[in-house]
Amino acid sequence: MMIRKDSQKLIIKLAFPLIVFALIVLTKNYWGNEAVAFLQGNKWSLIIGFTAIMLYISWSFPIFFRESKQNLRRTWYFLFIVGMILLLMDIGFKESEWRSYALMALMFVFVDLAIFITPNIKRIGVAEVESINEVESINDEMKKVIIQTKSRSKQFTTILDSIATESFGTQDWTDIEDYRISLEDFLYAYGEVCRQDITVFCKEDDSIFTAEVGTTLGIELNEDQLNRLNEETIVQLDKKIVLIPFTKLIHPVIISVESEKEPLLQIDFDYIIDLAVIHTWYKEQ
């Protein structure tokens, strides 16, 4: 699954510039001078429009804006270079107009400072300046994690209250497959309330285990990841997929957790391990 998604993203990234180049060639062949004339006649409207779009993105999509800030800056200066080329093609270079050229360059720099650089300025003269946007963003992320953690704690407590303790010490799990199915069923309640797909894999044979992971999850484990699982280390493949080894108490198994929506939290790992330990209490003594 993850490998297929990565391959699709790579294909899209490689195909996009080729498509853009093809569109440029077609535009030049069909419209030629008309396209250049349109860009020259509307260059300031296009620049102002791009600036307005960036401002809109910074307000409406702050996370995307923060993560893509450097790419947007590169695009902004690319437009500056293209705009200057079109301007010089239109009116030619005149030494007497150097003030106008400098003014246009300063305009681009000032927009860069106002939109991209200002939130990262740490010092003006001798005065320290807090990076307000970054601090607010971190605070928002912390608040979100705290709320999610509280929600997980309530859900975990509800699951604990519903456990049938009278069945402790009644199960015979001589066969690893019986144990795997029982543990997966036991963890289903947590996965359902937290919107997570929880799958339990047998870990008696590494080659069979890796094949089952590849078939079920569409993930190809590398040697380093397999070694870490053998060392009882949790392996987080990305923000939404994690493999948790649980091999010591009864039978060797690996618990796979895949979130349907939100990134997994550290507390998810702890609660799932706690539930797996509680599940062992059902085994006959």
PDB file of N, CA and C in Angstrom, residues 218-271:
ATOM      1  N   GLY A 218       0.741  -4.313   2.098  1.00  0.00           N
ATOM      2  CA  GLY A 218       1.385  -3.725   0.934  1.00  0.00           C
ATOM      3  C   GLY A 218       2.680  -3.026   1.278  1.00  0.00           C
ATOM      4  N   ILE A 219       3.370  -3.518   2.320  1.00  0.00           N
ATOM      5  CA  ILE A 219       4.602  -2.883   2.802  1.00  0.00           C
ATOM      6  C   ILE A 219       5.746  -3.891   2.724  1.00  0.00           C
ATOM      7  N   GLU A 220       6.861  -3.470   2.160  1.00  0.00           N
ATOM      8  CA  GLU A 220       8.046  -4.322   2.087  1.00  0.00           C
ATOM      9  C   GLU A 220       9.038  -3.875   3.163  1.00  0.00           C
ATOM     10  N   LEU A 221       9.216  -4.722   4.169  1.00  0.00           N
ATOM     11  CA  LEU A 221      10.127  -4.385   5.265  1.00  0.00           C
ATOM     12  C   LEU A 221      11.570  -4.572   4.825  1.00  0.00           C
ATOM     13  N   ASN A 222      12.431  -3.627   5.206  1.00  0.00           N
ATOM     14  CA  ASN A 222      13.849  -3.795   4.914  1.00  0.00           C
ATOM     15  C   ASN A 222      14.543  -4.517   6.068  1.00  0.00           C
ATOM     16  N   GLU A 223      15.807  -4.814   5.881  1.00  0.00           N
ATOM     17  CA  GLU A 223      16.541  -5.610   6.873  1.00  0.00           C
ATOM     18  C   GLU A 223      16.663  -4.882   8.206  1.00  0.00           C
ATOM     19  N   ASP A 224      16.881  -3.577   8.155  1.00  0.00           N
ATOM     20  CA  ASP A 224      17.013  -2.801   9.391  1.00  0.00           C
ATOM     21  C   ASP A 224      15.722  -2.827  10.199  1.00  0.00           C
ATOM     22  N   GLN A 225      14.596  -2.656   9.539  1.00  0.00           N
ATOM     23  CA  GLN A 225      13.308  -2.682  10.242  1.00  0.00           C
ATOM     24  C   GLN A 225      13.047  -4.048  10.858  1.00  0.00           C
ATOM     25  N   LEU A 226      13.389  -5.110  10.127  1.00  0.00           N
ATOM     26  CA  LEU A 226      13.190  -6.464  10.644  1.00  0.00           C
ATOM     27  C   LEU A 226      14.085  -6.719  11.849  1.00  0.00           C
ATOM     28  N   ASN A 227      15.321  -6.242  11.797  1.00  0.00           N
ATOM     29  CA  ASN A 227      16.235  -6.409  12.931  1.00  0.00           C
ATOM     30  C   ASN A 227      15.726  -5.666  14.164  1.00  0.00           C
ATOM     31  N   ARG A 228      15.188  -4.489  13.968  1.00  0.00           N
ATOM     32  CA  ARG A 228      14.652  -3.723  15.107  1.00  0.00           C
ATOM     33  C   ARG A 228      13.455  -4.419  15.729  1.00  0.00           C
ATOM     34  N   LEU A 229      12.620  -5.030  14.905  1.00  0.00           N
ATOM     35  CA  LEU A 229      11.501  -5.805  15.451  1.00  0.00           C
ATOM     36  C   LEU A 229      12.007  -7.005  16.238  1.00  0.00           C
ATOM     37  N   ASN A 230      13.054  -7.648  15.737  1.00  0.00           N
ATOM     38  CA  ASN A 230      13.642  -8.786  16.452  1.00  0.00           C
ATOM     39  C   ASN A 230      14.263  -8.361  17.778  1.00  0.00           C
ATOM     40  N   GLU A 231      14.645  -7.088  17.868  1.00  0.00           N
ATOM     41  CA  GLU A 231      15.211  -6.552  19.112  1.00  0.00           C
ATOM     42  C   GLU A 231      14.136  -5.972  20.029  1.00  0.00           C
ATOM     43  N   GLU A 232      12.874  -6.255  19.722  1.00  0.00           N
ATOM     44  CA  GLU A 232      11.738  -5.776  20.528  1.00  0.00           C
ATOM     45  C   GLU A 232      11.617  -4.248  20.501  1.00  0.00           C
ATOM     46  N   THR A 233      11.940  -3.655  19.349  1.00  0.00           N
ATOM     47  CA  THR A 233      11.836  -2.205  19.193  1.00  0.00           C
ATOM     48  C   THR A 233      10.649  -1.871  18.296  1.00  0.00           C
ATOM     49  N   ILE A 234       9.846  -0.917  18.727  1.00  0.00           N
ATOM     50  CA  ILE A 234       8.705  -0.478  17.921  1.00  0.00           C
ATOM     51  C   ILE A 234       9.214   0.196  16.643  1.00  0.00           C
ATOM     52  N   VAL A 235       8.630  -0.165  15.511  1.00  0.00           N
ATOM     53  CA  VAL A 235       9.024   0.399  14.220  1.00  0.00           C
ATOM     54  C   VAL A 235       7.861   1.218  13.665  1.00  0.00           C
ATOM     55  N   GLN A 236       8.058   2.530  13.578  1.00  0.00           N
ATOM     56  CA  GLN A 236       7.026   3.404  13.022  1.00  0.00           C
ATOM     57  C   GLN A 236       7.374   3.688  11.568  1.00  0.00           C
ATOM     58  N   LEU A 237       6.558   3.160  10.656  1.00  0.00           N
ATOM     59  CA  LEU A 237       6.834   3.279   9.232  1.00  0.00           C
ATOM     60  C   LEU A 237       6.523   4.675   8.711  1.00  0.00           C
ATOM     61  N   ASP A 238       5.473   5.295   9.229  1.00  0.00           N
ATOM     62  CA  ASP A 238       5.160   6.691   8.949  1.00  0.00           C
ATOM     63  C   ASP A 238       4.249   7.188  10.061  1.00  0.00           C
ATOM     64  N   LYS A 239       3.643   8.346   9.884  1.00  0.00           N
ATOM     65  CA  LYS A 239       2.837   8.932  10.954  1.00  0.00           C
ATOM     66  C   LYS A 239       1.597   8.110  11.280  1.00  0.00           C
ATOM     67  N   LYS A 240       1.176   7.261  10.341  1.00  0.00           N
ATOM     68  CA  LYS A 240      -0.082   6.543  10.529  1.00  0.00           C
ATOM     69  C   LYS A 240       0.066   5.024  10.607  1.00  0.00           C
ATOM     70  N   ILE A 241       1.268   4.504  10.461  1.00  0.00           N
ATOM     71  CA  ILE A 241       1.471   3.054  10.488  1.00  0.00           C
ATOM     72  C   ILE A 241       2.616   2.713  11.434  1.00  0.00           C
ATOM     73  N   VAL A 242       2.383   1.749  12.318  1.00  0.00           N
ATOM     74  CA  VAL A 242       3.413   1.331  13.263  1.00  0.00           C
ATOM     75  C   VAL A 242       3.340  -0.180  13.450  1.00  0.00           C
ATOM     76  N   LEU A 243       4.492  -0.797  13.687  1.00  0.00           N
ATOM     77  CA  LEU A 243       4.577  -2.220  14.006  1.00  0.00           C
ATOM     78  C   LEU A 243       5.097  -2.356  15.429  1.00  0.00           C
ATOM     79  N   ILE A 244       4.340  -3.077  16.267  1.00  0.00           N
ATOM     80  CA  ILE A 244       4.679  -3.223  17.684  1.00  0.00           C
ATOM     81  C   ILE A 244       5.000  -4.684  17.973  1.00  0.00           C
ATOM     82  N   PRO A 245       6.251  -5.009  18.312  1.00  0.00           N
ATOM     83  CA  PRO A 245       6.584  -6.403  18.645  1.00  0.00           C
ATOM     84  C   PRO A 245       6.040  -6.789  20.019  1.00  0.00           C
ATOM     85  N   PHE A 246       5.478  -7.991  20.092  1.00  0.00           N
ATOM     86  CA  PHE A 246       4.968  -8.523  21.363  1.00  0.00           C
ATOM     87  C   PHE A 246       5.262 -10.024  21.346  1.00  0.00           C
ATOM     88  N   THR A 247       6.494 -10.371  21.658  1.00  0.00           N
ATOM     89  CA  THR A 247       6.981 -11.727  21.374  1.00  0.00           C
ATOM     90  C   THR A 247       7.388 -12.540  22.595  1.00  0.00           C
ATOM     91  N   LYS A 248       7.355 -11.964  23.781  1.00  0.00           N
ATOM     92  CA  LYS A 248       7.978 -12.625  24.927  1.00  0.00           C
ATOM     93  C   LYS A 248       7.018 -13.410  25.816  1.00  0.00           C
ATOM     94  N   LEU A 249       5.786 -12.950  25.972  1.00  0.00           N
ATOM     95  CA  LEU A 249       4.933 -13.500  27.026  1.00  0.00           C
ATOM     96  C   LEU A 249       4.295 -14.839  26.674  1.00  0.00           C
ATOM     97  N   ILE A 250       3.695 -14.961  25.493  1.00  0.00           N
ATOM     98  CA  ILE A 250       3.031 -16.226  25.144  1.00  0.00           C
ATOM     99  C   ILE A 250       3.586 -16.762  23.827  1.00  0.00           C
ATOM    100  N   HIS A 251       3.175 -16.183  22.715  1.00  0.00           N
ATOM    101  CA  HIS A 251       3.701 -16.538  21.398  1.00  0.00           C
ATOM    102  C   HIS A 251       4.250 -15.270  20.743  1.00  0.00           C
ATOM    103  N   PRO A 252       5.266 -15.416  19.879  1.00  0.00           N
ATOM    104  CA  PRO A 252       5.824 -14.230  19.215  1.00  0.00           C
ATOM    105  C   PRO A 252       4.877 -13.695  18.137  1.00  0.00           C
ATOM    106  N   VAL A 253       4.407 -12.468  18.349  1.00  0.00           N
ATOM    107  CA  VAL A 253       3.520 -11.827  17.370  1.00  0.00           C
ATOM    108  C   VAL A 253       3.950 -10.374  17.183  1.00  0.00           C
ATOM    109  N   ILE A 254       3.533  -9.805  16.077  1.00  0.00           N
ATOM    110  CA  ILE A 254       3.742  -8.385  15.788  1.00  0.00           C
ATOM    111  C   ILE A 254       2.373  -7.748  15.586  1.00  0.00           C
ATOM    112  N   ILE A 255       2.132  -6.646  16.284  1.00  0.00           N
ATOM    113  CA  ILE A 255       0.856  -5.942  16.188  1.00  0.00           C
ATOM    114  C   ILE A 255       1.024  -4.762  15.232  1.00  0.00           C
ATOM    115  N   SER A 256       0.261  -4.781  14.155  1.00  0.00           N
ATOM    116  CA  SER A 256       0.276  -3.678  13.189  1.00  0.00           C
ATOM    117  C   SER A 256      -0.886  -2.741  13.476  1.00  0.00           C
ATOM    118  N   VAL A 257      -0.590  -1.435  13.536  1.00  0.00           N
ATOM    119  CA  VAL A 257      -1.621  -0.426  13.781  1.00  0.00           C
ATOM    120  C   VAL A 257      -1.561   0.595  12.648  1.00  0.00           C
ATOM    121  N   GLU A 258      -2.683   0.785  11.976  1.00  0.00           N
ATOM    122  CA  GLU A 258      -2.759   1.756  10.879  1.00  0.00           C
ATOM    123  C   GLU A 258      -3.933   2.688  11.129  1.00  0.00           C
ATOM    124  N   SER A 259      -3.630   3.966  11.339  1.00  0.00           N
ATOM    125  CA  SER A 259      -4.677   4.946  11.611  1.00  0.00           C
ATOM    126  C   SER A 259      -5.412   5.308  10.328  1.00  0.00           C
ATOM    127  N   GLU A 260      -6.724   5.428  10.424  1.00  0.00           N
ATOM    128  CA  GLU A 260      -7.523   5.767   9.254  1.00  0.00           C
ATOM    129  C   GLU A 260      -7.499   7.263   8.959  1.00  0.00           C
ATOM    130  N   LYS A 261      -7.253   8.092   9.979  1.00  0.00           N
ATOM    131  CA  LYS A 261      -7.364   9.537   9.785  1.00  0.00           C
ATOM    132  C   LYS A 261      -6.204  10.291  10.419  1.00  0.00           C
ATOM    133  N   GLU A 262      -6.165  10.340  11.758  1.00  0.00           N
ATOM    134  CA  GLU A 262      -5.182  11.166  12.458  1.00  0.00           C
ATOM    135  C   GLU A 262      -3.869  10.404  12.656  1.00  0.00           C
ATOM    136  N   PRO A 263      -2.748  11.127  12.788  1.00  0.00           N
ATOM    137  CA  PRO A 263      -1.480  10.476  13.101  1.00  0.00           C
ATOM    138  C   PRO A 263      -1.551   9.733  14.431  1.00  0.00           C
ATOM    139  N   LEU A 264      -0.801   8.644  14.518  1.00  0.00           N
ATOM    140  CA  LEU A 264      -0.762   7.866  15.752  1.00  0.00           C
ATOM    141  C   LEU A 264      -0.025   8.637  16.839  1.00  0.00           C
ATOM    142  N   LEU A 265      -0.441   8.446  18.073  1.00  0.00           N
ATOM    143  CA  LEU A 265       0.195   9.077  19.223  1.00  0.00           C
ATOM    144  C   LEU A 265       1.029   8.054  19.978  1.00  0.00           C
ATOM    145  N   GLN A 266       2.008   8.541  20.743  1.00  0.00           N
ATOM    146  CA  GLN A 266       2.806   7.655  21.580  1.00  0.00           C
ATOM    147  C   GLN A 266       1.922   6.895  22.561  1.00  0.00           C
ATOM    148  N   ILE A 267       0.875   7.549  23.042  1.00  0.00           N
ATOM    149  CA  ILE A 267      -0.008   6.904  24.008  1.00  0.00           C
ATOM    150  C   ILE A 267      -0.757   5.731  23.375  1.00  0.00           C
ATOM    151  N   ASP A 268      -0.949   5.757  22.046  1.00  0.00           N
ATOM    152  CA  ASP A 268      -1.559   4.615  21.360  1.00  0.00           C
ATOM    153  C   ASP A 268      -0.695   3.372  21.526  1.00  0.00           C
ATOM    154  N   PHE A 269       0.621   3.544  21.361  1.00  0.00           N
ATOM    155  CA  PHE A 269       1.529   2.407  21.507  1.00  0.00           C
ATOM    156  C   PHE A 269       1.425   1.827  22.915  1.00  0.00           C
ATOM    157  N   ASP A 270       1.434   2.719  23.907  1.00  0.00           N
ATOM    158  CA  ASP A 270       1.393   2.278  25.307  1.00  0.00           C
ATOM    159  C   ASP A 270       0.098   1.544  25.619  1.00  0.00           C
ATOM    160  N   TYR A 271      -1.020   2.092  25.168  1.00  0.00           N
ATOM    161  CA  TYR A 271      -2.313   1.473  25.469  1.00  0.00           C
ATOM    162  C   TYR A 271      -2.462   0.121  24.777  1.00  0.00           C
TER     163      TYR A 271
END
